[in-house]
CSV table of N, CA and C in Angstrom, one decimal:
chain,number,residue,atom,x,y,z
A,1,MET,N,0.8,-1.1,0.0
A,1,MET,CA,0.0,0.0,0.0
A,1,MET,C,0.9,1.3,0.0
A,2,ALA,N,0.6,2.2,-0.9
A,2,ALA,CA,1.3,3.5,-1.0
A,2,ALA,C,1.1,4.4,0.2
A,3,LYS,N,2.1,5.0,0.6
A,3,LYS,CA,2.0,6.0,1.7
A,3,LYS,C,1.3,7.2,1.2
A,4,SER,N,0.4,7.8,2.1
A,4,SER,CA,-0.3,9.0,1.7
A,4,SER,C,0.7,10.2,1.7
A,5,SER,N,0.5,11.0,0.7
A,5,SER,CA,1.5,12.2,0.7
A,5,SER,C,0.9,13.4,1.5
A,6,LYS,N,-0.3,13.2,2.0
A,6,LYS,CA,-0.9,14.3,2.8
A,6,LYS,C,-0.2,14.3,4.2
A,7,ARG,N,0.2,15.5,4.5
A,7,ARG,CA,0.9,15.7,5.9
A,7,ARG,C,-0.2,15.9,7.0
A,8,SER,N,0.2,15.5,8.2
A,8,SER,CA,-0.7,15.7,9.3
A,8,SER,C,-0.6,17.1,9.9
A,9,THR,N,-1.7,17.6,10.3
A,9,THR,CA,-1.7,18.9,11.0
A,9,THR,C,-1.6,18.7,12.5
A,10,LEU,N,-0.6,19.4,13.0
A,10,LEU,CA,-0.3,19.3,14.5
A,10,LEU,C,-1.1,20.3,15.3
A,11,ASP,N,-1.2,21.5,14.7
A,11,ASP,CA,-1.9,22.6,15.4
A,11,ASP,C,-2.5,23.4,14.3
A,12,LYS,N,-3.7,24.2,14.7
A,12,LYS,CA,-4.3,25.1,13.8
A,12,LYS,C,-4.5,26.4,14.5
A,13,PHE,N,-4.3,27.5,13.9
A,13,PHE,CA,-4.4,28.9,14.4
A,13,PHE,C,-5.2,29.6,13.3
A,14,GLY,N,-6.5,29.7,13.4
A,14,GLY,CA,-7.3,30.4,12.4
A,14,GLY,C,-7.2,29.6,11.1
A,15,THR,N,-6.8,30.2,10.0
A,15,THR,CA,-6.6,29.4,8.7
A,15,THR,C,-5.2,28.9,8.6
A,16,TRP,N,-4.3,29.1,9.6
A,16,TRP,CA,-3.0,28.6,9.5
A,16,TRP,C,-2.9,27.3,10.2
A,17,GLU,N,-2.3,26.3,9.5
A,17,GLU,CA,-2.0,25.0,10.1
A,17,GLU,C,-0.4,24.8,10.2
A,18,VAL,N,-0.1,24.2,11.3
A,18,VAL,CA,1.3,23.8,11.5
A,18,VAL,C,1.4,22.3,11.2
A,19,LEU,N,2.2,21.9,10.3
A,19,LEU,CA,2.3,20.6,9.8
A,19,LEU,C,3.4,19.8,10.6
A,20,GLU,N,3.3,18.5,10.5
A,20,GLU,CA,4.2,17.6,11.2
A,20,GLU,C,5.7,17.8,10.9
A,21,ASP,N,5.9,18.3,9.7
A,21,ASP,CA,7.3,18.6,9.3
A,21,ASP,C,7.8,19.9,9.6
A,22,GLY,N,7.0,20.7,10.4
A,22,GLY,CA,7.3,22.0,10.9
A,22,GLY,C,7.0,23.1,9.9
A,23,SER,N,6.4,22.8,8.8
A,23,SER,CA,6.0,23.8,7.8
A,23,SER,C,4.7,24.4,8.2
A,24,LEU,N,4.3,25.5,7.5
A,24,LEU,CA,3.1,26.2,7.6
A,24,LEU,C,2.2,26.0,6.4
A,25,PHE,N,0.9,25.9,6.6
A,25,PHE,CA,0.0,25.9,5.4
A,25,PHE,C,-1.2,26.8,5.8
A,26,GLU,N,-1.5,27.7,4.9
A,26,GLU,CA,-2.6,28.6,5.1
A,26,GLU,C,-3.7,28.0,4.2
A,27,THR,N,-4.8,27.6,4.8
A,27,THR,CA,-5.9,26.9,4.1
A,27,THR,C,-6.7,27.9,3.2
A,28,SER,N,-6.9,29.1,3.6
A,28,SER,CA,-7.7,30.0,2.8
A,28,SER,C,-7.1,30.5,1.6
A,29,ASN,N,-5.7,30.5,1.5
A,29,ASN,CA,-5.0,31.0,0.3
A,29,ASN,C,-4.2,29.9,-0.3
A,30,ASN,N,-4.2,28.7,0.2
A,30,ASN,CA,-3.5,27.5,-0.3
A,30,ASN,C,-2.0,27.8,-0.4
A,31,TYR,N,-1.5,28.4,0.7
A,31,TYR,CA,-0.1,28.9,0.8
A,31,TYR,C,0.7,28.0,1.7
A,32,HIS,N,1.8,27.5,1.2
A,32,HIS,CA,2.7,26.6,2.0
A,32,HIS,C,4.0,27.2,2.2
A,33,ILE,N,4.5,27.3,3.4
A,33,ILE,CA,5.8,27.8,3.7
A,33,ILE,C,6.6,26.7,4.4
A,34,THR,N,7.7,26.3,3.8
A,34,THR,CA,8.6,25.3,4.4
A,34,THR,C,9.6,25.9,5.4
A,35,PRO,N,10.0,25.2,6.4
A,35,PRO,CA,10.8,25.8,7.5
A,35,PRO,C,12.1,26.4,7.0
A,36,ASP,N,12.7,25.9,5.9
A,36,ASP,CA,13.9,26.5,5.4
A,36,ASP,C,13.7,28.0,5.0
A,37,ARG,N,12.5,28.4,4.8
A,37,ARG,CA,12.2,29.9,4.4
A,37,ARG,C,12.0,30.7,5.7
A,38,PHE,N,11.9,30.1,6.8
A,38,PHE,CA,11.6,31.0,8.0
A,38,PHE,C,12.7,32.0,8.3
A,39,ASN,N,13.9,31.8,7.9
A,39,ASN,CA,15.0,32.7,8.2
A,39,ASN,C,15.3,33.6,7.1
A,40,GLU,N,14.5,33.6,6.1
A,40,GLU,CA,14.7,34.7,5.0
A,40,GLU,C,14.1,36.0,5.7
A,41,PRO,N,14.9,37.1,5.7
A,41,PRO,CA,14.6,38.2,6.5
A,41,PRO,C,13.4,39.0,6.1
A,42,ASP,N,12.9,38.9,4.9
A,42,ASP,CA,11.8,39.8,4.6
A,42,ASP,C,10.5,39.1,4.0
A,43,TRP,N,10.6,37.8,3.7
A,43,TRP,CA,9.4,37.2,3.1
A,43,TRP,C,8.1,37.3,3.9
A,44,TRP,N,8.3,37.2,5.2
A,44,TRP,CA,7.2,37.1,6.2
A,44,TRP,C,6.5,38.4,6.3
A,45,SER,N,7.1,39.5,6.0
A,45,SER,CA,6.5,40.9,6.2
A,45,SER,C,5.3,41.1,5.4
A,46,PHE,N,5.2,40.4,4.3
A,46,PHE,CA,4.0,40.4,3.4
A,46,PHE,C,2.8,40.1,4.2
A,47,PHE,N,2.8,39.1,5.2
A,47,PHE,CA,1.6,38.8,5.9
A,47,PHE,C,1.2,39.8,6.9
A,48,ARG,N,2.2,40.7,7.3
A,48,ARG,CA,1.8,41.8,8.2
A,48,ARG,C,1.0,42.8,7.5
A,49,THR,N,1.1,43.0,6.3
A,49,THR,CA,0.5,44.1,5.6
A,49,THR,C,-0.7,43.7,4.7
A,50,ASP,N,-0.8,42.4,4.4
A,50,ASP,CA,-1.9,41.9,3.5
A,50,ASP,C,-3.1,41.6,4.4
A,51,PRO,N,-4.2,42.3,4.2
A,51,PRO,CA,-5.5,42.0,5.0
A,51,PRO,C,-6.1,40.6,4.8
A,52,SER,N,-5.7,39.8,3.8
A,52,SER,CA,-6.3,38.5,3.6
A,52,SER,C,-5.6,37.5,4.6
A,53,HIS,N,-4.6,37.8,5.3
A,53,HIS,CA,-3.9,37.0,6.3
A,53,HIS,C,-4.2,37.6,7.7
A,54,ASN,N,-4.5,36.7,8.6
A,54,ASN,CA,-4.6,37.2,10.0
A,54,ASN,C,-3.2,37.2,10.7
A,55,TRP,N,-2.7,38.4,10.9
A,55,TRP,CA,-1.4,38.5,11.5
A,55,TRP,C,-1.2,37.8,12.8
A,56,GLY,N,-2.2,37.9,13.7
A,56,GLY,CA,-2.1,37.2,15.0
A,56,GLY,C,-2.1,35.7,14.9
A,57,ASP,N,-2.9,35.2,14.1
A,57,ASP,CA,-2.9,33.7,13.9
A,57,ASP,C,-1.6,33.3,13.2
A,58,TYR,N,-1.2,34.0,12.2
A,58,TYR,CA,0.1,33.7,11.5
A,58,TYR,C,1.3,33.7,12.5
A,59,MET,N,1.4,34.7,13.4
A,59,MET,CA,2.5,34.7,14.3
A,59,MET,C,2.4,33.5,15.3
A,60,LYS,N,1.3,33.2,15.8
A,60,LYS,CA,1.1,32.0,16.7
A,60,LYS,C,1.6,30.8,15.9
A,61,ALA,N,1.1,30.6,14.7
A,61,ALA,CA,1.5,29.4,13.9
A,61,ALA,C,3.0,29.3,13.6
A,62,LEU,N,3.6,30.5,13.3
A,62,LEU,CA,5.0,30.6,13.0
A,62,LEU,C,5.8,30.2,14.2
A,63,PHE,N,5.5,30.7,15.4
A,63,PHE,CA,6.2,30.3,16.6
A,63,PHE,C,6.0,28.8,16.9
A,64,ARG,N,4.9,28.3,16.7
A,64,ARG,CA,4.6,26.9,17.0
A,64,ARG,C,5.5,26.0,16.0
A,65,ALA,N,5.5,26.5,14.7
A,65,ALA,CA,6.3,25.8,13.7
A,65,ALA,C,7.7,25.8,14.0
A,66,CYS,N,8.2,26.9,14.6
A,66,CYS,CA,9.6,27.0,15.0
A,66,CYS,C,9.9,26.0,16.2
A,67,GLU,N,8.9,25.8,17.1
A,67,GLU,CA,9.1,24.9,18.2
A,67,GLU,C,9.2,23.4,17.5
A,68,VAL,N,8.3,23.1,16.6
A,68,VAL,CA,8.3,21.8,16.0
A,68,VAL,C,9.5,21.5,15.3
A,69,GLY,N,10.0,22.6,14.6
A,69,GLY,CA,11.3,22.4,13.8
A,69,GLY,C,12.5,22.6,14.6
A,70,LYS,N,12.4,22.9,15.8
A,70,LYS,CA,13.6,23.2,16.7
A,70,LYS,C,14.4,24.4,16.2
A,71,ILE,N,13.7,25.4,15.7
A,71,ILE,CA,14.3,26.6,15.2
A,71,ILE,C,14.3,27.6,16.4
A,72,LYS,N,15.4,28.0,16.8
A,72,LYS,CA,15.6,28.8,18.0
A,72,LYS,C,15.8,30.3,17.8
A,73,GLU,N,16.0,30.7,16.5
A,73,GLU,CA,16.2,32.0,16.2
A,73,GLU,C,15.7,32.4,14.8
A,74,LEU,N,15.0,33.5,14.7
A,74,LEU,CA,14.6,34.0,13.4
A,74,LEU,C,15.2,35.4,13.1
A,75,ASN,N,15.4,35.6,11.8
A,75,ASN,CA,15.9,36.9,11.3
A,75,ASN,C,14.8,37.7,10.7
A,76,MET,N,14.2,38.6,11.3
A,76,MET,CA,13.0,39.3,10.8
A,76,MET,C,13.4,40.7,10.5
A,77,LYS,N,13.4,41.0,9.2
A,77,LYS,CA,13.7,42.4,8.8
A,77,LYS,C,12.4,43.2,8.8
A,78,MET,N,12.3,44.4,9.5
A,78,MET,CA,11.1,45.1,9.6
A,78,MET,C,10.8,46.0,8.4
A,79,SER,N,11.9,46.6,7.7
A,79,SER,CA,11.7,47.4,6.6
A,79,SER,C,13.0,47.5,5.9
A,80,ASP,N,12.9,48.1,4.7
A,80,ASP,CA,14.1,48.3,3.8
A,80,ASP,C,14.8,49.6,4.1
A,81,GLU,N,14.3,50.4,5.1
A,81,GLU,CA,14.9,51.6,5.3
A,81,GLU,C,16.1,51.5,6.2
């Protein structure tokens, strides 16, 4: 029997799911973020300014995903200025 390619959801925060591999999936926008992208300094800021994403739920999910993936530090660039 073939293994299912669907990942298990560990936690859910609004529309954001934390998956067993430590990645994030947003169900409303079908957006998947793998843990290797968490340390890119500016990709995440899009979610802060886009009203279709709930910032509070996103941050909770991001921190939980970091726990799952044993990521202890994030590099978050606030602006290009």
